[in-house]
Coordinates of N, CA and C and ligand atoms in Angstrom, one line a residue:
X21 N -1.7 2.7 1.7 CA -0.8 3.6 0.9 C -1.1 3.3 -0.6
X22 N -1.5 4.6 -1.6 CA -1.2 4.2 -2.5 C 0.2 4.2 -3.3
X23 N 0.4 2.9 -4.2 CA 1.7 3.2 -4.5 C 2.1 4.0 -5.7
X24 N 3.0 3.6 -6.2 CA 3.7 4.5 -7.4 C 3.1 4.8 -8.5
X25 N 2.8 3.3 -9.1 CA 1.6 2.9 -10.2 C 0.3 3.6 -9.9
X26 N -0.2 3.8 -9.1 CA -1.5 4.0 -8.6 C -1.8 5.9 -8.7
X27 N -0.5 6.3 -8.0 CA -0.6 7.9 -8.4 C 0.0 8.3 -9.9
X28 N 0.8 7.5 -10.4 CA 1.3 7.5 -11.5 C 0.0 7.6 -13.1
X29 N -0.8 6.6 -12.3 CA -1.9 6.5 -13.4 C -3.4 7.0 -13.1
X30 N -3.0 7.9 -12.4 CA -4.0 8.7 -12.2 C -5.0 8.1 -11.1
X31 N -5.0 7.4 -10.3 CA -6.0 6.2 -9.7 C -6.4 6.6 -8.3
X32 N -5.7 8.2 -8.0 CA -6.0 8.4 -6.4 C -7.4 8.7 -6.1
X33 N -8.5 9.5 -7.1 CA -9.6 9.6 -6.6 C -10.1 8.2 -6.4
X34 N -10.0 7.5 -7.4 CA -11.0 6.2 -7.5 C -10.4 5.5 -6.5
X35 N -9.0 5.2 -5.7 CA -8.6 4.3 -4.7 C -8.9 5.3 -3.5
X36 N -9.1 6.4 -3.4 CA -9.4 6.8 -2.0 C -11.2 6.3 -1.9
X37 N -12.1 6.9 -3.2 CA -13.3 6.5 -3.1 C -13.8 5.2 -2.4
X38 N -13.1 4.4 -2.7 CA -13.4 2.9 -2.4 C -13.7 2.8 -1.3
X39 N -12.7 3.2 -0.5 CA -12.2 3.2 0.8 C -13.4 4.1 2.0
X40 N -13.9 5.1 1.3 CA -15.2 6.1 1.2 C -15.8 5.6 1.3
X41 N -16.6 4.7 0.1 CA -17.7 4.1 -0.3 C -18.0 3.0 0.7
X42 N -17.2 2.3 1.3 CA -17.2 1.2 2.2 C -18.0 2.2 3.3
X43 N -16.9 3.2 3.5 CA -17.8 3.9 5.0 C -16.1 4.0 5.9
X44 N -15.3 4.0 5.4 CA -14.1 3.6 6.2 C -13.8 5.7 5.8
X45 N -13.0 6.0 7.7 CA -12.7 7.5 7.3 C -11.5 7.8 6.8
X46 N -11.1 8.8 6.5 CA -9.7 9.3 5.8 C -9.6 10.2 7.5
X47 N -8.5 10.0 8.0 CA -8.0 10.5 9.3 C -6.7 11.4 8.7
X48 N -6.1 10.7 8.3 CA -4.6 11.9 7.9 C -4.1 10.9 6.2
X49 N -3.6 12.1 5.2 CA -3.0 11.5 4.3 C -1.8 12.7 3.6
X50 N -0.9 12.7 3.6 CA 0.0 12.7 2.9 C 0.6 12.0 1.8
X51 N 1.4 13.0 0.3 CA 2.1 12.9 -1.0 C 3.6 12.9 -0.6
X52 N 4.6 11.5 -0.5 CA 6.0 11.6 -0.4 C 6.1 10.9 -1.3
X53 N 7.7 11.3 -1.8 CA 8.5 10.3 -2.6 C 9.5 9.4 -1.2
X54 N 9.3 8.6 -1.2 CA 9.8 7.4 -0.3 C 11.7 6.8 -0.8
X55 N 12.6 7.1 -0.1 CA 13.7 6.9 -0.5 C 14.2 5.5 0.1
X56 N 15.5 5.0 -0.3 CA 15.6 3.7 -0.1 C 15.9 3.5 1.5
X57 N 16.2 4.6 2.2 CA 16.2 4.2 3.8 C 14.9 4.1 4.4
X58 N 14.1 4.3 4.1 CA 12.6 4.8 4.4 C 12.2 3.6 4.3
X59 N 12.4 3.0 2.7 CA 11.6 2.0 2.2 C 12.1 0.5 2.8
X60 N 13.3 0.8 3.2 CA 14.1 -0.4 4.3 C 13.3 -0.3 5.6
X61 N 13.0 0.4 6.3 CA 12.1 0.7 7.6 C 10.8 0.1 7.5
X62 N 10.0 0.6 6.4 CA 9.2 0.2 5.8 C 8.5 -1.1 5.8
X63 N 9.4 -1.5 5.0 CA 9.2 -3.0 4.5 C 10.1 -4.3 5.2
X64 N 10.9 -4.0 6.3 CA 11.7 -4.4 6.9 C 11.6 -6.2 7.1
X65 N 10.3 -6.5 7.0 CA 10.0 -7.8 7.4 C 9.9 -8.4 5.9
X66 N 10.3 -8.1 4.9 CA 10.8 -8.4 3.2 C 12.1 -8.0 3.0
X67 N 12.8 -7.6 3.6 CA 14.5 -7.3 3.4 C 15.3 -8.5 2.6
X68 N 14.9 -9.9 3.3 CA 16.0 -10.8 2.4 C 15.0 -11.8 1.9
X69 N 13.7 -11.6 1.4 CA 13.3 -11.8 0.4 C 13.8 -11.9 -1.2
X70 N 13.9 -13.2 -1.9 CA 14.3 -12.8 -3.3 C 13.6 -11.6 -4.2
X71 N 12.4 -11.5 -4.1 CA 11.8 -10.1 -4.5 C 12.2 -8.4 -3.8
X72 N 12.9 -8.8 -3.0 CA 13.0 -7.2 -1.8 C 13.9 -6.4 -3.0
X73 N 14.4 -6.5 -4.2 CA 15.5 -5.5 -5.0 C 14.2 -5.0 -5.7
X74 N 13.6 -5.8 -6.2 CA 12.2 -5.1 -7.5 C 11.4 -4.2 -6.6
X75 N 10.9 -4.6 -4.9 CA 10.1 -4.3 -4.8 C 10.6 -3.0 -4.4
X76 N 11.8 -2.7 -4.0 CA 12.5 -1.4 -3.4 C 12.2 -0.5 -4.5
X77 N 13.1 -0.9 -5.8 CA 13.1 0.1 -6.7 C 11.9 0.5 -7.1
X78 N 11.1 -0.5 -6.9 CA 9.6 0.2 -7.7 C 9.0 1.5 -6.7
X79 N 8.8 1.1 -5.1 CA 8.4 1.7 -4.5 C 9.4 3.1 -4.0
X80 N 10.6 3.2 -4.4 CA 11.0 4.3 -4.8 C 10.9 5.3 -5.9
X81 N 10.3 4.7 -6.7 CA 10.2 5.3 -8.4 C 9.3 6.1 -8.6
X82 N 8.6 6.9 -7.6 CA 7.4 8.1 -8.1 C 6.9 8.4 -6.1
X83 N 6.4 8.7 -6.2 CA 5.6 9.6 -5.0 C 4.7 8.6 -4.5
X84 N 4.1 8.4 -3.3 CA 3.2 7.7 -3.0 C 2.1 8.6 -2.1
X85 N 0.8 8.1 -2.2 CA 0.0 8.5 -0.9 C -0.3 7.8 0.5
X86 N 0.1 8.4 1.6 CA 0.6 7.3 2.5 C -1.0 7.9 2.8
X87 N -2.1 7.0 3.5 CA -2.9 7.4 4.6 C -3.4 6.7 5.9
X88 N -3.8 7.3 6.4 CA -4.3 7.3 8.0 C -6.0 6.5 7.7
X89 N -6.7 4.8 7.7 CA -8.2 5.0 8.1 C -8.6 4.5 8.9
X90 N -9.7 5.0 9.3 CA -10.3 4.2 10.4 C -11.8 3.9 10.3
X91 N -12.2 3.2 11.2 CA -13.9 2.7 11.0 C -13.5 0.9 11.8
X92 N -14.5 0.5 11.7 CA -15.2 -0.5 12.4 C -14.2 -1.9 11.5
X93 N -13.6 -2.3 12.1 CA -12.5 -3.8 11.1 C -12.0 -3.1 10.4
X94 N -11.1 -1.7 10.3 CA -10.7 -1.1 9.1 C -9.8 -1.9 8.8
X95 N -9.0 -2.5 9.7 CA -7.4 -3.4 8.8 C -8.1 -4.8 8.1
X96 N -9.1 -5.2 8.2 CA -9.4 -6.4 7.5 C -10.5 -5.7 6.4
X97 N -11.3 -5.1 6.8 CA -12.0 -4.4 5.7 C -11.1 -3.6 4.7
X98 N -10.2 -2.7 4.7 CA -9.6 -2.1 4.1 C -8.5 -3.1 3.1
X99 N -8.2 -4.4 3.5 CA -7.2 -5.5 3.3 C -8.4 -6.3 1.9
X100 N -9.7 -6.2 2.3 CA -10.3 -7.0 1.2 C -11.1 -6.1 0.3
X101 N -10.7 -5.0 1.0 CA -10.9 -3.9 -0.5 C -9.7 -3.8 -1.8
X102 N -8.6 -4.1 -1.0 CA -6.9 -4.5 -1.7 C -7.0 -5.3 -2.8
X103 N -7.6 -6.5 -2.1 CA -8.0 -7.9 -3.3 C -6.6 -8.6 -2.6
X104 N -6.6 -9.7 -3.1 CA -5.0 -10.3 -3.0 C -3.8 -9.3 -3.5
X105 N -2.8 -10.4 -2.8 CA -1.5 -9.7 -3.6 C -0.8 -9.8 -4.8
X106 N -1.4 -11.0 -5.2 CA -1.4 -11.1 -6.6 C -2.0 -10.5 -7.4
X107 N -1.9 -9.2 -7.8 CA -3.3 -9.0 -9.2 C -4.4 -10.1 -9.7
X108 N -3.3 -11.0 -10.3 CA -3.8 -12.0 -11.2 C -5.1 -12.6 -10.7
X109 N -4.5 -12.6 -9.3 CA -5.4 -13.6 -8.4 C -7.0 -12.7 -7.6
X110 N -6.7 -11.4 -7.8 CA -7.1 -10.8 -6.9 C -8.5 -10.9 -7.7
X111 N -9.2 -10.9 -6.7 CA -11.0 -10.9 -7.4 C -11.7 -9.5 -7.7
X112 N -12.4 -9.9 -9.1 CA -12.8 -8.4 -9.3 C -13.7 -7.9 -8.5
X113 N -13.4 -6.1 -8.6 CA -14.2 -5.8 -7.5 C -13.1 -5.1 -6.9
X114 N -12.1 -6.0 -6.4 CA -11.0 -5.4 -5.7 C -10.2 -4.4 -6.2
X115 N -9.3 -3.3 -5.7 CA -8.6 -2.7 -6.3 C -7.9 -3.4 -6.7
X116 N -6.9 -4.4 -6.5 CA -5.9 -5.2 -7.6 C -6.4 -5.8 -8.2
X117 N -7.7 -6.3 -8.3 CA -8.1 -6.9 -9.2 C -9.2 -6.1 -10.6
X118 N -9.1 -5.1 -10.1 CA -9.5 -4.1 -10.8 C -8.4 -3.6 -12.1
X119 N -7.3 -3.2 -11.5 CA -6.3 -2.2 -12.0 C -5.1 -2.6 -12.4
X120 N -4.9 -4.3 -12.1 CA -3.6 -4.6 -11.9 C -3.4 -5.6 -12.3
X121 N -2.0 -6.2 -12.7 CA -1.5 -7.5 -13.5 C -0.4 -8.2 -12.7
X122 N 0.3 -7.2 -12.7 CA 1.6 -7.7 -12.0 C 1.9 -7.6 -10.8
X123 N 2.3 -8.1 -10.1 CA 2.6 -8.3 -8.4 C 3.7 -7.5 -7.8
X124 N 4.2 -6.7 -8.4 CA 5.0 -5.8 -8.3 C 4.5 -4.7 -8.0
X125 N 3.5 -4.6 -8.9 CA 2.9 -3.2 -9.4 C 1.6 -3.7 -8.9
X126 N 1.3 -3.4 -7.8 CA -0.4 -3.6 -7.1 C -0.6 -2.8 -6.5
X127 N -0.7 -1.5 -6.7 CA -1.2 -0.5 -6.6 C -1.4 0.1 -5.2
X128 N -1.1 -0.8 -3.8 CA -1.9 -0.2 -2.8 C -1.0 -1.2 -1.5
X129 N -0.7 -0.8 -0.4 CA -0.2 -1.0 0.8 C -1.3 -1.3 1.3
X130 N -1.5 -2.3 3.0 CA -2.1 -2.2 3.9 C -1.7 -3.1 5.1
X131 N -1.7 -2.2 5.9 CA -1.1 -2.7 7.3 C -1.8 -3.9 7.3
X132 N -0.8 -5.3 7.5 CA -1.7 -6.3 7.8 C -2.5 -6.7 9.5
X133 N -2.0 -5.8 10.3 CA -2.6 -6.2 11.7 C -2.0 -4.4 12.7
X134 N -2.7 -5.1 13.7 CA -2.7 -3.4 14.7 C -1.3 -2.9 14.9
X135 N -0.5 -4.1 15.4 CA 0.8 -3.8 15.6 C 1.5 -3.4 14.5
X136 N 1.8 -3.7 13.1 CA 1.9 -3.2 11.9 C 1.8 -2.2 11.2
X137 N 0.3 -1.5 11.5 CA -0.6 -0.7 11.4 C 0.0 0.6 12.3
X138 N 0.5 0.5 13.8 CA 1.0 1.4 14.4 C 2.8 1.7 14.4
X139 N 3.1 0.9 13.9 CA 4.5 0.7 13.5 C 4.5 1.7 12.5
X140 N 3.5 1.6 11.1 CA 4.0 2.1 9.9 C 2.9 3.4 10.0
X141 N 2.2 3.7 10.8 CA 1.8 5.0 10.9 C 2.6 5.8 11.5
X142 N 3.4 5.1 12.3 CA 4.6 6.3 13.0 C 5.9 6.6 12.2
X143 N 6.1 5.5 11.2 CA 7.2 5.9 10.0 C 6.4 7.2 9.2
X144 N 5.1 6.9 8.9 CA 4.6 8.0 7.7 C 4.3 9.4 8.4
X145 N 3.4 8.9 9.6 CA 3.0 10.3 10.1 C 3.6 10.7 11.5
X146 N 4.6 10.0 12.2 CA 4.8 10.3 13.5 C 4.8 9.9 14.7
Ligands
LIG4 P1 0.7 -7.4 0.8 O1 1.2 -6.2 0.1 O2 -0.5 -8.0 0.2 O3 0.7 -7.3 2.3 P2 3.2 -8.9 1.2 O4 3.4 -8.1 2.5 O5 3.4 -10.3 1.3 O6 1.8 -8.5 0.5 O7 4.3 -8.3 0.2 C1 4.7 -7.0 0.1 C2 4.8 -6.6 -1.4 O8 5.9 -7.2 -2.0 C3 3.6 -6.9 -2.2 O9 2.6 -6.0 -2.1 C4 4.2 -7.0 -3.6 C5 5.6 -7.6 -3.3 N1 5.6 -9.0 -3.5 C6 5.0 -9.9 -2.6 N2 5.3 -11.2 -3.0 C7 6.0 -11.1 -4.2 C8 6.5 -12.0 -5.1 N3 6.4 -13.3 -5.0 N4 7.2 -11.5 -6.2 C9 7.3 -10.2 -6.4 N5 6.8 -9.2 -5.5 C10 6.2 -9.7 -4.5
LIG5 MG1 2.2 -7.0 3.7

């Protein structure tokens, strides 16, 4: 998914390219704005996290691109095209380490495993 920041700043061609460039396919993608029942579903396994109020509001605050990829390791390949979750930390090269500062604002979702992965493709697409 890209997030708020990410369509916000113009960054959808260059963060879908990446994902291209690797060789990984675009299967289905959709533009929603994500409301706070959604983003509870969502993110469900960070609910009583001290961060879960920032990270709600942010990820409700503009439109996101949810998508569908696939290819060969896509959830690990796709996960080290992300960079870490830290910006700061994230190595260049990476989209967060590319684009990003703050750990709030890192630009990009990714299912961390298959079960996760099929969980949150049936929230976005069904
Ligand atoms: P990832 O998005 O790399 O899978 P995660 O699932 O641990 O990371 O956390 C989900 C999101 O929550 C993350 O993209 C940004 C935010 N987040 C994580 N840790 C945070 C922290 N310590 N402070 C503020 N926001 C944080
Ligand atoms: Mg995660």
């Amino acid at each position: 998914m890209i997030k708020p920041d990410g369509v916000e700043r113009g960054l959808v061609g260059e963060i879908i390219s990446r994902f291209e460039d690797k060789g990984m396919n675009l299967e289905k993608i959709r533009k929603l704005t994500i409301d706070e029942k959604l983003a509870r579903r969502h993110y469900a396994e960070h609910v009583d996290r001290p961060f879960f109020s920032e990270l709600l509001e942010f990820i409700i605050s503009g439109p996101v691109i949810a998508m569908e990829w696939s290819g060969e390791s896509a959830i690990s390949i796709c996960r080290n095209l992300m960079g870490a979750t830290d910006p700061k930390e994230a190595a260049p090269g990476t989209i967060r380490g590319d684009y990003g500062i703050v750990v709030t604002n890192n630009l990009v979702h990714g299912s961390d495993g298959p079960e996760s992965a099929a969980r949150e493709l049936e929230i976005f697409f069904g």
